[in-house]
CSV table of C-alpha atoms in Angstrom, one decimal:
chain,number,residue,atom,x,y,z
A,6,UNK,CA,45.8,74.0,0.6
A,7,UNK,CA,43.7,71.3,2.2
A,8,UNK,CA,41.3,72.6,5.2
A,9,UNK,CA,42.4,69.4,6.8
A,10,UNK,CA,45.9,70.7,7.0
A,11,UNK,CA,44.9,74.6,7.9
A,12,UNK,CA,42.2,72.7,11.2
A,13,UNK,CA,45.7,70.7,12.3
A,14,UNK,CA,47.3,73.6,12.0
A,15,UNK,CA,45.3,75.6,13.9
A,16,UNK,CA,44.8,72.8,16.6
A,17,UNK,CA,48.8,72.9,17.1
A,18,UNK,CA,49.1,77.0,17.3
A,19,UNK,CA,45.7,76.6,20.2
A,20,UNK,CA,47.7,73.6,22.1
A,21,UNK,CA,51.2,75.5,21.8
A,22,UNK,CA,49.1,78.9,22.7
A,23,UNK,CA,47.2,77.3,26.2
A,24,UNK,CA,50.8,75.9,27.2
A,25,UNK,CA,52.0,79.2,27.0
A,26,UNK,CA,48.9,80.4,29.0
A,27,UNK,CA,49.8,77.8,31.7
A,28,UNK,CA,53.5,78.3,31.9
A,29,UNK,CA,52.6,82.1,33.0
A,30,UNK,CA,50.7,81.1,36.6
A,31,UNK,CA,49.0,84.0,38.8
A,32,UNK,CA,49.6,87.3,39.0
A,33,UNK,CA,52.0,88.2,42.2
A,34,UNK,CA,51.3,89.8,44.6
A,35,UNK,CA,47.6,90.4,43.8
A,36,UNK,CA,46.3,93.8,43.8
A,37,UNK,CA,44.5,95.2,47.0
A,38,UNK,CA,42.6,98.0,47.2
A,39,UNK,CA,42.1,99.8,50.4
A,40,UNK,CA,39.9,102.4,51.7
A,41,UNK,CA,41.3,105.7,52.5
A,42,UNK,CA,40.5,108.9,54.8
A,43,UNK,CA,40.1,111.3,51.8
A,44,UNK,CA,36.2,112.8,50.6
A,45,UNK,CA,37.9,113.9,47.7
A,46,UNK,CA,40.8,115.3,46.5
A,47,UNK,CA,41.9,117.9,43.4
A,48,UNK,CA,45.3,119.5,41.8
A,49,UNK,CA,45.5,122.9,40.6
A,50,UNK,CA,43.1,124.6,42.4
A,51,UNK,CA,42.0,127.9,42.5
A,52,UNK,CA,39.2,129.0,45.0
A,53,UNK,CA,37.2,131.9,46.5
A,54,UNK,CA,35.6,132.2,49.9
A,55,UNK,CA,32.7,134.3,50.8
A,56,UNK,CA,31.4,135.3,54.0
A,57,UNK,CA,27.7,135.1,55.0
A,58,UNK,CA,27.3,138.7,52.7
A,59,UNK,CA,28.8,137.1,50.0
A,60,UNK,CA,32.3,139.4,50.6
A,61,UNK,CA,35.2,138.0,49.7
A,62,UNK,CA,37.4,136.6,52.7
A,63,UNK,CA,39.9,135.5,50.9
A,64,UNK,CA,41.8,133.4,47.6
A,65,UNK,CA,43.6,130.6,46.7
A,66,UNK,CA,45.6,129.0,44.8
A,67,UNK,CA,46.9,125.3,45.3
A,68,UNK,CA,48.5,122.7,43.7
A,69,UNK,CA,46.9,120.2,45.4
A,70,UNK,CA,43.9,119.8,47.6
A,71,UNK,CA,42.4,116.7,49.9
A,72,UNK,CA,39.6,116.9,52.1
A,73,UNK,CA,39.9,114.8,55.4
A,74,UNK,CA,36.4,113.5,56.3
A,75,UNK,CA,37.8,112.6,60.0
A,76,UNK,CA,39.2,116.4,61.0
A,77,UNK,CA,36.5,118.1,58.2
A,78,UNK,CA,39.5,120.1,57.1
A,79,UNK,CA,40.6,120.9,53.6
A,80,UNK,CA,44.9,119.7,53.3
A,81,UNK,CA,46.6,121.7,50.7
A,82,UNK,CA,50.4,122.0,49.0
A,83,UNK,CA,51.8,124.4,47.6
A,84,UNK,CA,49.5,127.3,48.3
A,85,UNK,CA,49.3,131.2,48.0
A,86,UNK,CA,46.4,133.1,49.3
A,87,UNK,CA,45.6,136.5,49.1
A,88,UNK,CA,43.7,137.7,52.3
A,89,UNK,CA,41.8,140.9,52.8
A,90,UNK,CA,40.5,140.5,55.7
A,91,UNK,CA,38.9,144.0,55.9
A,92,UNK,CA,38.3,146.8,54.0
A,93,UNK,CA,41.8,148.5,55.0
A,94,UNK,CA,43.9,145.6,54.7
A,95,UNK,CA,45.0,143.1,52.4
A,96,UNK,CA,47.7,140.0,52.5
A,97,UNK,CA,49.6,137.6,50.8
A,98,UNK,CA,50.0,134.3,52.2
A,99,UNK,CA,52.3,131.6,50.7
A,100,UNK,CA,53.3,128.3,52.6
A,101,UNK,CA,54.4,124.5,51.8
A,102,UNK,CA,51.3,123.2,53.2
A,103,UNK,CA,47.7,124.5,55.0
A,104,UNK,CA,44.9,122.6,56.9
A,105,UNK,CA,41.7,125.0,56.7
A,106,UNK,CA,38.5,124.1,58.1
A,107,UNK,CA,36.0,125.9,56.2
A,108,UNK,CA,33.3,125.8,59.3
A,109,UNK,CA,35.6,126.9,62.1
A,110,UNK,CA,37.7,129.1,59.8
A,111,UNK,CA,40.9,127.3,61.6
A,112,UNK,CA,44.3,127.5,59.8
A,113,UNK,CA,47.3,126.0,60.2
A,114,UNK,CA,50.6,126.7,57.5
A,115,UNK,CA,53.7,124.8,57.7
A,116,UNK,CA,56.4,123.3,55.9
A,117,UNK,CA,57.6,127.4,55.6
A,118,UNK,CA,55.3,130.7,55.5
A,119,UNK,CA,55.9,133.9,53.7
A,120,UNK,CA,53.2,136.5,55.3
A,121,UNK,CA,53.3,140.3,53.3
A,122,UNK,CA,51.4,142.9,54.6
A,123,UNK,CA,49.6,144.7,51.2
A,124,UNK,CA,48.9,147.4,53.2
A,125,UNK,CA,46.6,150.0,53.1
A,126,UNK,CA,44.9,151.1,49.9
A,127,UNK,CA,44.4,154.7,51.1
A,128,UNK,CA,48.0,154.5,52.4
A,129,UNK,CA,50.5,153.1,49.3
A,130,UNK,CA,53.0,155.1,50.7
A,131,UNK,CA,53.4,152.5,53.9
A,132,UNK,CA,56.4,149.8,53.2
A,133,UNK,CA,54.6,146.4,53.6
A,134,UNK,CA,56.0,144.0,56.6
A,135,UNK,CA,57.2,140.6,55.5
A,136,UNK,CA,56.9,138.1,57.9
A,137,UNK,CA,58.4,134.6,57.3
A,138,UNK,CA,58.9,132.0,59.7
A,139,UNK,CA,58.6,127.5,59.7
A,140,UNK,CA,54.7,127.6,60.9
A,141,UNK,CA,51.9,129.6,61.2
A,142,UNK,CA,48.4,129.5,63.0
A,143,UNK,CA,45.2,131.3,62.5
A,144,UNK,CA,41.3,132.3,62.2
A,145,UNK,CA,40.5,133.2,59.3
A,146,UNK,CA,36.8,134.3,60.3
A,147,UNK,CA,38.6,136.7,63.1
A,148,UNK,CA,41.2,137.7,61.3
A,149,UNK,CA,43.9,136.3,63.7
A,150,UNK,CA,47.2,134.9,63.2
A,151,UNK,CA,50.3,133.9,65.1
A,152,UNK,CA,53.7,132.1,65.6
A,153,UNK,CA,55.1,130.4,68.5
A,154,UNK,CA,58.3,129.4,66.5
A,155,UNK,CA,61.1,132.0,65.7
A,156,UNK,CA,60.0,134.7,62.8
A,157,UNK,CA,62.0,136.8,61.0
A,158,UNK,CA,60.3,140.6,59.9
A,159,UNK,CA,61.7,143.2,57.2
A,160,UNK,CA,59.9,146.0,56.7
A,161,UNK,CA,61.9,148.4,53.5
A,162,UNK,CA,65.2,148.8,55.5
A,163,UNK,CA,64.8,147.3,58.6
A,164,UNK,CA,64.9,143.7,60.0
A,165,UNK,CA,64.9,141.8,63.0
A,166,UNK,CA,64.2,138.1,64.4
A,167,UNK,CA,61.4,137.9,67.5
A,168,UNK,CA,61.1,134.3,69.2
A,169,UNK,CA,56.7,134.6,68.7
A,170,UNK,CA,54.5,136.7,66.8
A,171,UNK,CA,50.5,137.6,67.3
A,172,UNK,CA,49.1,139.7,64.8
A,173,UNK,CA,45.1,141.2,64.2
A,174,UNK,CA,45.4,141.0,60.0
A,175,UNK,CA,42.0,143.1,60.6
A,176,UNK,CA,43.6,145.8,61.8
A,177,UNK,CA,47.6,145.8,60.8
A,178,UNK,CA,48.5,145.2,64.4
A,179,UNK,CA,51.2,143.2,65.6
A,180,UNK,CA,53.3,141.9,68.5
A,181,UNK,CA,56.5,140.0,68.8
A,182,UNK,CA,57.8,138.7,71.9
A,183,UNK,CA,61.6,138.3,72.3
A,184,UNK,CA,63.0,140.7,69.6
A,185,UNK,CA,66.2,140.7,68.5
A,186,UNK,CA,67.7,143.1,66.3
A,187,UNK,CA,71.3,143.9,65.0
A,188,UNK,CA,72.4,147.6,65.6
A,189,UNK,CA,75.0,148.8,63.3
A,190,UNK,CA,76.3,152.3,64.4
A,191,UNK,CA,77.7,154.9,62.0
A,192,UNK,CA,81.5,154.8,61.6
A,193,UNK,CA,83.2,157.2,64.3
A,194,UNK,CA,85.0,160.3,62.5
A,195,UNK,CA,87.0,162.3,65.1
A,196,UNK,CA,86.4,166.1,64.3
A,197,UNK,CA,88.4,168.9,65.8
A,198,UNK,CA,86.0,170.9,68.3
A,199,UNK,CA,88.1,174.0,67.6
């Protein structure tokens, strides 16, 4: 073939190419970029955190984690944490969603909480109390937790609804305000006395 066929061929594919090019116009709606309140953020996370003696306060597990610079606190999904927060007793924490501040030690759970006491490891003979409720609140530096929403408690057999809940995890204590519980008596058999 003739190269000055193949250059007039190419010139025809370039002019047919930048019509094309022009036909297509600007990209809508243009891409904006905008800042955002998150440090960082991670999924899948699994974490340890130590006390000043380098004891384990607690661990976690989340599915996702983002770190708000404006409250300093660490906003989680999805999230089970296992709490010992002394020597005698230990806890399992499991919630839709936390904000921790790891200076202040605040918590907040919501979207749902599961609390289970581990209990004692002296003591395995103790049923562990199950606490579940729609939020929780806490310290985890003193070891404090409580509800102001309705909570609902088993412990082996028994069960009951209170309207509040304060609990020291330190020491296994708890107290509910408002308790409701459902009494079920023993069916009545009549007896002859003689």
């Amino acid at each position: 073939m003739n190269t000055r066929v193949l250059i007039i061929l190419a010139l025809i594919i370039a002019g047919i190419a930048g019509w094309f090019f022009q036909q297509q116009g600007d990209v809508s709606p243009p891409v904006n970029i905008e800042t955002t309140d998150v440090d960082y953020e991670a999924t899948d996370i699994k974490a340890v955190q130590t006390n000043e003696q380098g004891e384990t306060e607690y661990e976690l597990t989340a599915e996702s984690l983002t770190h708000n610079p404006e409250t300093n606190q660490d906003e989680m999904s999805g999230i089970t944490m296992n709490w010992e927060p002394s020597t005698e007793q230990r806890y399992r924490i499991q919630a839709g969603s936390a904000a921790i501040s790891q200076q202040t030690g605040e918590l907040s759970l919501s979207g749902g909480f599961t609390l289970v006491s581990e209990g004692n490891k002296e003591a395995s003979d103790i049923e562990p109390i199950k606490v579940t409720g729609s939020t929780l609140k806490g310290n985890t530096k003193s070891g404090q937790v409580y509800s102001d929403e309705p909570v609902k408690i088993e412990q082996g057999m028994n069960r009951f609804e209170a309207s509040s809940m304060t609990a020291n995890l330190e020491t296994g204590e708890y107290e509910f305000g408002q308790v409701a519980v459902a009494f079920t008596p023993a069916d009545r058999q009549d007896k002859a006395l003689f």
